Each structure stands twice: as C-alpha cells, then as structure tokens.
Short mmCIF file of C-alpha atoms and ligand atoms in Angstrom, two decimals:
data_model
loop_
_atom_site.label_atom_id
_atom_site.label_comp_id
_atom_site.label_asym_id
_atom_site.label_seq_id
_atom_site.Cartn_x
_atom_site.Cartn_y
_atom_site.Cartn_z
CA MET A 10 179.18 3.05 162.94
CA THR A 11 181.01 5.22 160.44
CA LYS A 12 184.72 5.83 161.06
CA ARG A 13 185.40 7.76 157.86
CA PRO A 14 186.21 11.45 158.42
CA TYR A 15 183.72 13.83 156.84
CA VAL A 16 182.89 17.52 156.63
CA VAL A 17 179.49 19.19 156.44
CA ASP A 18 178.89 21.72 153.65
CA GLU A 19 176.10 24.18 154.45
CA MET A 20 173.12 23.61 152.16
CA ILE A 21 170.17 25.50 153.72
CA THR A 22 170.82 28.40 156.09
CA ALA A 23 169.10 28.91 159.44
CA LYS A 24 167.61 32.14 158.02
CA ALA A 25 166.10 30.32 155.03
CA ILE A 26 164.65 27.65 157.33
CA ALA A 27 163.06 30.27 159.58
CA ALA A 28 161.51 32.10 156.63
CA ARG A 29 160.10 28.86 155.19
CA ILE A 30 158.65 27.84 158.57
CA GLU A 31 156.87 31.20 158.86
CA ALA A 32 155.27 30.67 155.44
CA LEU A 33 154.27 27.06 156.21
CA ALA A 34 152.78 28.09 159.57
CA GLY A 35 150.43 30.44 157.70
CA GLU A 36 149.21 27.58 155.50
CA ILE A 37 148.74 25.27 158.50
CA LYS A 38 146.80 27.92 160.42
CA ARG A 39 144.44 28.29 157.47
CA GLU A 40 143.94 24.52 157.23
CA PHE A 41 143.20 24.13 160.96
CA ALA A 42 141.48 27.50 161.56
CA ASP A 43 138.36 25.68 162.87
CA THR A 44 140.18 23.33 165.25
CA ASP A 45 139.37 23.34 168.95
CA LYS A 46 142.67 21.54 169.57
CA LEU A 47 145.44 20.50 167.20
CA VAL A 48 147.60 17.59 168.33
CA VAL A 49 151.08 18.22 166.89
CA VAL A 50 153.03 14.94 166.85
CA GLY A 51 156.81 15.07 166.55
CA LEU A 52 158.65 12.02 165.20
CA LEU A 53 161.67 11.56 167.40
CA ARG A 54 164.40 12.01 167.36
CA GLY A 55 165.01 13.96 164.16
CA SER A 56 162.04 16.33 164.34
CA PHE A 57 162.80 17.82 167.77
CA VAL A 58 164.27 21.10 166.43
CA PHE A 59 161.74 21.56 163.62
CA ILE A 60 158.70 20.94 165.87
CA ALA A 61 160.02 23.38 168.49
CA ASP A 62 160.31 26.19 165.92
CA LEU A 63 157.10 25.28 164.06
CA VAL A 64 154.72 25.15 167.04
CA ARG A 65 155.89 28.58 168.20
CA GLU A 66 154.61 29.98 164.90
CA LEU A 67 151.18 28.35 165.36
CA ASP A 68 148.84 30.61 167.32
CA LEU A 69 146.27 27.80 167.56
CA PRO A 70 145.12 25.64 170.54
CA VAL A 71 148.02 23.13 170.31
CA GLU A 72 148.78 19.94 172.22
CA VAL A 73 152.21 18.38 171.62
CA ASP A 74 152.95 14.67 171.64
CA PHE A 75 155.82 12.49 170.41
CA LEU A 76 156.29 9.16 168.73
CA GLU A 77 159.71 7.60 168.27
CA ALA A 78 160.28 5.64 165.09
CA SER A 79 163.60 4.39 163.83
CA SER A 80 164.74 2.77 160.61
CA TYR A 81 168.29 4.01 159.95
CA GLY A 82 170.15 3.39 163.17
CA ASP A 83 173.71 4.62 162.68
CA THR A 84 173.84 4.03 158.92
CA MET A 85 173.02 5.88 155.72
CA GLU A 86 170.58 3.23 154.53
CA SER A 87 166.99 2.59 155.58
CA SER A 88 166.34 -0.84 157.07
CA ARG A 89 162.87 -0.53 155.50
CA GLU A 90 161.59 -1.91 158.78
CA VAL A 91 160.14 0.92 160.80
CA ARG A 92 160.33 0.26 164.52
CA ILE A 93 158.05 2.19 166.87
CA LEU A 94 160.24 2.72 169.93
CA LYS A 95 157.90 5.08 171.77
CA ASP A 96 154.15 5.53 171.12
CA LEU A 97 151.95 8.56 171.72
CA ARG A 98 150.86 9.26 175.28
CA SER A 99 147.38 10.37 174.27
CA GLY A 100 144.62 8.95 172.09
CA ILE A 101 143.90 10.73 168.80
CA GLU A 102 140.42 9.36 167.89
CA GLY A 103 138.30 12.24 166.61
CA ARG A 104 141.20 14.71 167.02
CA ASP A 105 142.91 17.02 164.53
CA VAL A 106 146.48 15.75 164.12
CA LEU A 107 149.57 17.16 162.40
CA VAL A 108 152.58 14.84 162.18
CA VAL A 109 155.91 16.68 162.04
CA GLU A 110 158.90 14.98 160.39
CA ASP A 111 162.39 16.23 159.62
CA ILE A 112 163.01 14.41 156.34
CA VAL A 113 161.23 12.05 153.96
CA ASP A 114 163.76 9.95 152.03
CA THR A 115 162.57 6.47 150.93
CA GLY A 116 159.24 7.32 152.54
CA HIS A 117 159.06 4.15 154.66
CA THR A 118 159.07 5.91 158.04
CA LEU A 119 156.40 8.58 157.58
CA SER A 120 154.14 6.42 155.40
CA HIS A 121 154.24 3.70 158.08
CA VAL A 122 153.45 6.20 160.84
CA ILE A 123 150.61 7.82 158.89
CA HIS A 124 149.12 4.37 158.19
CA LEU A 125 149.39 3.51 161.90
CA LEU A 126 147.85 6.78 163.13
CA SER A 127 145.05 6.76 160.54
CA SER A 128 143.98 3.37 161.95
CA ARG A 129 143.18 5.24 165.19
CA HIS A 130 140.48 7.29 163.44
CA PRO A 131 141.58 10.91 163.93
CA ARG A 132 139.18 13.58 162.60
CA ARG A 133 141.89 15.02 160.39
CA LEU A 134 145.44 13.73 159.86
CA LYS A 135 148.02 15.80 158.00
CA SER A 136 151.80 15.69 157.82
CA ILE A 137 154.62 18.14 157.26
CA ALA A 138 158.26 17.36 156.45
CA LEU A 139 161.00 19.97 156.50
CA LEU A 140 162.97 18.13 153.80
CA ASP A 141 161.92 15.82 150.98
CA LYS A 142 164.14 13.71 148.70
CA PRO A 143 161.71 12.65 145.91
CA SER A 144 164.47 10.93 143.90
CA ARG A 145 164.92 8.38 146.68
CA ARG A 146 161.25 7.50 147.21
CA GLU A 147 160.45 3.79 147.43
CA VAL A 148 156.79 4.06 148.44
CA ASP A 149 153.97 6.18 147.05
CA PHE A 150 153.87 8.88 149.71
CA ARG A 151 154.01 12.67 149.84
CA SER A 152 153.62 14.93 152.87
CA ASP A 153 150.86 17.52 152.88
CA TRP A 154 153.45 20.26 153.40
CA ILE A 155 157.15 20.24 152.51
CA GLY A 156 159.77 22.77 153.54
CA PHE A 157 162.44 22.08 150.92
CA GLU A 158 162.90 19.49 148.18
CA ILE A 159 166.54 18.39 148.13
CA PRO A 160 168.64 16.19 145.80
CA ASP A 161 169.97 12.76 146.77
CA GLU A 162 172.48 13.99 149.36
CA PHE A 163 172.92 12.76 152.92
CA VAL A 164 172.17 15.74 155.12
CA VAL A 165 172.63 16.60 158.79
CA GLY A 166 171.83 19.48 161.10
CA TYR A 167 168.70 21.14 162.51
CA GLY A 168 167.89 17.94 164.41
CA ILE A 169 169.01 15.51 161.70
CA ASP A 170 171.90 13.17 162.46
CA PHE A 171 174.46 10.90 160.90
CA ALA A 172 175.29 8.23 163.52
CA GLN A 173 173.83 10.49 166.23
CA ARG A 174 176.17 13.39 165.36
CA ASN A 175 175.47 16.96 164.11
CA ARG A 176 171.85 17.20 165.24
CA ASN A 177 172.86 20.48 166.92
CA LEU A 178 174.03 22.29 163.76
CA PRO A 179 171.81 25.39 163.29
CA PHE A 180 171.61 24.83 159.50
CA ILE A 181 171.08 21.92 157.09
CA GLY A 182 174.34 20.66 155.60
CA LYS A 183 175.38 17.83 153.29
CA VAL A 184 177.91 15.22 154.35
CA ARG A 185 181.12 15.01 152.30
CA PHE A 186 183.71 12.32 153.11
CA THR A 187 187.24 13.69 153.08
CA ASP A 188 189.54 10.67 153.06
CA SER A 189 191.07 9.76 149.65
CA SER A 190 191.14 6.07 150.53
CA ASP A 191 187.52 5.64 149.40
O1 PRP B 219 161.98 8.26 154.49
P1 PRP B 219 162.93 7.32 155.21
O2 PRP B 219 163.87 6.61 154.28
O3 PRP B 219 162.21 6.37 156.14
O4 PRP B 219 163.92 8.20 156.09
C1 PRP B 219 163.46 9.24 156.88
C2 PRP B 219 163.62 8.90 158.37
O5 PRP B 219 164.98 8.54 158.70
C3 PRP B 219 165.47 9.34 159.78
O6 PRP B 219 165.13 8.81 161.02
P2 PRP B 219 166.10 7.77 161.78
O7 PRP B 219 165.57 6.39 161.53
O8 PRP B 219 167.52 8.06 161.37
O9 PRP B 219 165.89 8.09 163.30
P3 PRP B 219 166.05 9.54 164.04
O10 PRP B 219 164.80 10.33 163.66
O11 PRP B 219 166.11 9.17 165.47
O12 PRP B 219 167.30 10.19 163.52
C4 PRP B 219 164.70 10.62 159.64
O13 PRP B 219 164.60 11.31 160.88
C5 PRP B 219 163.32 10.16 159.18
O14 PRP B 219 162.54 9.78 160.29
MG1 MG B 220 163.61 10.14 162.14
#
C-alpha cells in the first residue's frame, strides 16, 4: 500500500470523455446493428463508470453482465497473473458480446479475459477500452475500440484507482508524487 503523498493532474476532461463516448457509441451501434441482444460485459472494478456512461448511449437491445478480474492489487505493477474473482452470471454461447475495460496497459488482463470468453463460443466478441498505453504492452493485444491512447503515466479517475483511491474523480488524471524524499 502506497504511503507516499501524491497529487492528481487532470489529463482528460469529463467533457472530452463524454464526446469520445458519443462517437464510439455510433461505431458500436453500426457494428451490432443486426443484433437481437448485445451482452455488454464490464470488467470490475475499473470499468464501472465507463460502462454506465457507454450503455446509455447504445440504443440497442442490451443485457449487462460483469466479470471481476484483478492483477494489480494496490500497486502500480501488474502481477501478470490475472485472477478471475467473479465470473459472468449468464452464458454467452452464440451471443453477441462487447467487453468493456477502463484501461489496457501491459495487456495481460483484457487479453486473458478475451481468451477465456472466446473459449465459450460467443457469436461475436469485441472489446472496447477507454484508455490504451501502447508503450507498456507486453502481449500482442489491441482492443477493437479505444477511447484515448495515453503515454506511460499512471492514471486515476473515472473508475480507475491507485490503491482503491480516486475512482470517483470525474476526469482522468495522472499521478504525481509530491515528496522530495524520493
Ligand atoms: O493491461 P494490464 O496491465 O493488465 O492493466 C489493466 C488492468 O489493470 C487494472 O485493473 P486492476 O487489476 O487494478 O483491478 P481493478 O479493475 O479492480 O482496479 C485496470 O482496471 C485493468 O483491468
Ligand atoms: Mg481492472
């Protein structure tokens, strides 16, 4: 658990996030225009704000489900071991599925989840990540839709945490440690 004091510098405003979500929703609606039901799967915990705003822009027949995966705990480094803490409540065989993630960093989490869900034989399986850090990627993975590409900064806000703090910030901000002892 971090004890070092830090501040959060705003990086992406709530207004910019909302505008980007509106544009992405249009692309998703075109992709799934023929669906009789789209299962939108949020990856807890970090995606809870993004999925709430995204699904309200999707005038499609939507079912919402959640899967909890964790690989960072209260640190800034991926354990590279993705633990599934909570699985979906419904089956997805033959279903149209959109996995919603807050951020793709090393890529271990979302690539593991996509591999797991594809083994359940959905009709169509796509993913969207609000943020993507391509410079940090450790596995060959890219989401089907990306909100914003960002540099190698540790970010919080809009559902994203550092040691379970700052998920409730309305914007995306980057963490900056303030003590001179480091
Ligand atoms: O691409 P990666 O390097 O795997 O990192 C991305 C993942 O790390 C964070 O989740 P975390 O494990 O912190 O759990 P949380 O969603 O509950 O915050 C984030 O929400 C992504 O799921
Ligand atoms: Mg997460």
